[in-house]
Every structure is written in structure tokens, then in C-alpha cells.
Amino acid sequence: MNKEVRDTLYTQAKEWVLEAGVRVRKQMLDPLVIHTKSSPRDLVTTVDQETERFFAMRIREQYPDHHLISEEGYGDRLHTTEGVVWIIDPIDGTTNFIHQRRNFAISLAIYVDGIGEIAFVYDIMQDYLYHAKRNEGAYKNHIRLKPLRRNFTVSESVLAMNNRWLIPNTLVDESVMEQLIQEVRGTRTYGSAALEFCYVAEGIVDGYLSHSLCPWDIAAGMILVREVGGITTNIDGDPVDILKKNSILTCNPSIQESIIKDYIEKGRKA
Ligand code: IPD
Ligand code: CA
Ligand code: CA
């Protein structure tokens, strides 16, 4: 994709993200209509659905040859990353949206032949728009994010992760994760994967470790983190398959190897 085409796409996507933000704010004035999906912990509101529909309709109309991967049913079932693929989470952090009315975001990424070209994560309530184009850096509104700091250790880091790592799980031994939690300077849980990626990109946390995330949770965040020199892999250190669920570590390179080798690998369950 040449620069001119990408810039036009970026401008269009930005306009839609901001417009969707205005719509979400307006819809929040009415009581939320909430449904459960797979379990009482897995919620969706009509605002999630409406927002995804808003993007899907516009993309289908304006770019009929593009593809869409998204959470609430308006997307395509893709088996290849060929072509232009929009990857959208209309509201990431739905539990926060329902319980807190803040700490949620729209996440939108555009991949071309599997390469992340354009990213937006919009924290609507704070009016923070994180955005990036490949090889042109990452921004928070008009401020360019700095390259990530270097040369520090796990004991000098703050990690975003949730308590699922301490509950019996099939991925990593809980006692090893306990050691990691004791070693770091602090842990944080924000409840929106997309925003947690942004905080890694912003350098306010040094890594984010999460169980099975979907493509729409991570697609934009991975681009933002990459643009400031961070790394995203699955928890075994292998490349992320953007079409599948992945348990991921997105991280400052100074501590990435140590987290994988000294902790995850040691506690990895078969
Ligand atoms: C969820 C959030 C949450 C993460 C979950 C995701 P949703 O997305 O990103 O932080 O822990 O795994 O499913 O359902 O609010 O879009
Ligand atoms: Ca999500
Ligand atoms: Ca969602």
C-alpha cells in the first residue's frame, strides 16, 4: 500500500473513530441494555453492537473489497490475512463500560497482507486518541510517544496483569507467577487490553501479560507498542497469530526475555 493510499485510509478511519466516540457518549445518556454472552462474566451492550454496526456499514459501503474481523458478529470469518483487513473491537473493556462508565476504548487496526499499518485506540471518556502508522511512530493525541526506556530489570518494572494468573489455570504454574508478582515493583489491572497495550507504549507500565486474547483486543495495541520499540509475542516468545486467540506478553525489550525464560518457561504447563 503506497503512502498516499494509506494516509487517506488513516484520515477516514480517524474520522469514523471520533464520530463513533461521539455516538457512544450520546448513547450513554440512556440506560444501557445489557446481555450476557457465554457466561455472566461475558457481557455485551447494545452500544457495543451499535458501534460495531456503525463501522461495518461504513467499511462495507466505502471499501467493499476490504475485510473485517470484529467481536460482535458483523465481521467476516477469515482464514488468511491477505488483502486489507480491518480489526475492530467496538468497546474494549465492556465490564468497565457497564460498571464504571470509564476505562474502556474503541480499538481499530488496519492490517495489509498481515502487516499492521494503522492503529487507533480511543479512550472516549478521557478523550485520548492513541494512534500510529507503521514506521511513523505512535502518538497520544498530538504528542509523539517516546521510545521505550532501556536497561532495567524485572525488579524495577511495573507489570499489567490480572488475577487469573493466580487462579488454577492450564497455562503457567500459579506459584511461579506468584514469584514474578513478588519480584516486580508493582502490578496493575485496568480491565481493557487495548488500553493496557497503550500504557506499555506510553511507558507507564513495562509489560502486559494476558490469557487468551482475541485479535480485536490486540491488533491496534501491537502496532502502537511496536512503534515505540516494544515487542509483542505469545507467552512462549513466538510470533502472534493475528487470526487466532493468543495468550500474550507485550513488553519493553529490557525485560521481555527474562519474563519468558526465568518465569513463564519454568512454570509452563504441558
Ligand atoms: C476484554 C478486556 C479485558 C480482557 C478480556 C477481554 P471486552 O475485552 O480487554 O481486559 O481481560 O480478555 O475479553 O470483552 O471488554 O471487549
Ligand atoms: Ca476486547
Ligand atoms: Ca469488546
JSON list of C-alpha atoms and ligand atoms in Angstrom, two decimals, residues 71-72 89-94 105 107 191-194 213-214 216-218, ligand 2:
[
{"chain": "A", "resi": 71, "resn": "GLU", "atom": "CA", "xyz": [-16.24, -9.08, 18.04]},
{"chain": "A", "resi": 72, "resn": "GLU", "atom": "CA", "xyz": [-19.97, -8.67, 17.82]},
{"chain": "A", "resi": 89, "resn": "ASP", "atom": "CA", "xyz": [-13.28, -4.02, 18.97]},
{"chain": "A", "resi": 90, "resn": "PRO", "atom": "CA", "xyz": [-16.16, -1.54, 19.23]},
{"chain": "A", "resi": 91, "resn": "ILE", "atom": "CA", "xyz": [-15.85, -1.34, 23.02]},
{"chain": "A", "resi": 92, "resn": "ASP", "atom": "CA", "xyz": [-12.87, -2.93, 24.71]},
{"chain": "A", "resi": 93, "resn": "GLY", "atom": "CA", "xyz": [-13.42, -3.09, 28.45]},
{"chain": "A", "resi": 94, "resn": "THR", "atom": "CA", "xyz": [-17.18, -3.69, 28.39]},
{"chain": "A", "resi": 105, "resn": "ALA", "atom": "CA", "xyz": [-11.89, 2.21, 24.44]},
{"chain": "A", "resi": 107, "resn": "SER", "atom": "CA", "xyz": [-9.81, -0.32, 19.16]},
{"chain": "A", "resi": 191, "resn": "GLY", "atom": "CA", "xyz": [-9.59, -4.21, 32.51]},
{"chain": "A", "resi": 192, "resn": "SER", "atom": "CA", "xyz": [-9.11, -3.12, 28.91]},
{"chain": "A", "resi": 193, "resn": "ALA", "atom": "CA", "xyz": [-6.50, -4.98, 26.92]},
{"chain": "A", "resi": 194, "resn": "ALA", "atom": "CA", "xyz": [-6.39, -2.26, 24.26]},
{"chain": "A", "resi": 213, "resn": "LEU", "atom": "CA", "xyz": [-6.97, -12.51, 23.91]},
{"chain": "A", "resi": 214, "resn": "CYS", "atom": "CA", "xyz": [-8.84, -12.22, 20.64]},
{"chain": "A", "resi": 216, "resn": "TRP", "atom": "CA", "xyz": [-9.61, -7.35, 18.16]},
{"chain": "A", "resi": 217, "resn": "ASP", "atom": "CA", "xyz": [-8.19, -7.00, 21.70]},
{"chain": "A", "resi": 218, "resn": "ILE", "atom": "CA", "xyz": [-4.60, -6.76, 20.48]},
{"chain": "B", "resi": 2, "resn": "CA", "atom": "CA", "xyz": [-11.98, -6.74, 23.92]}
]
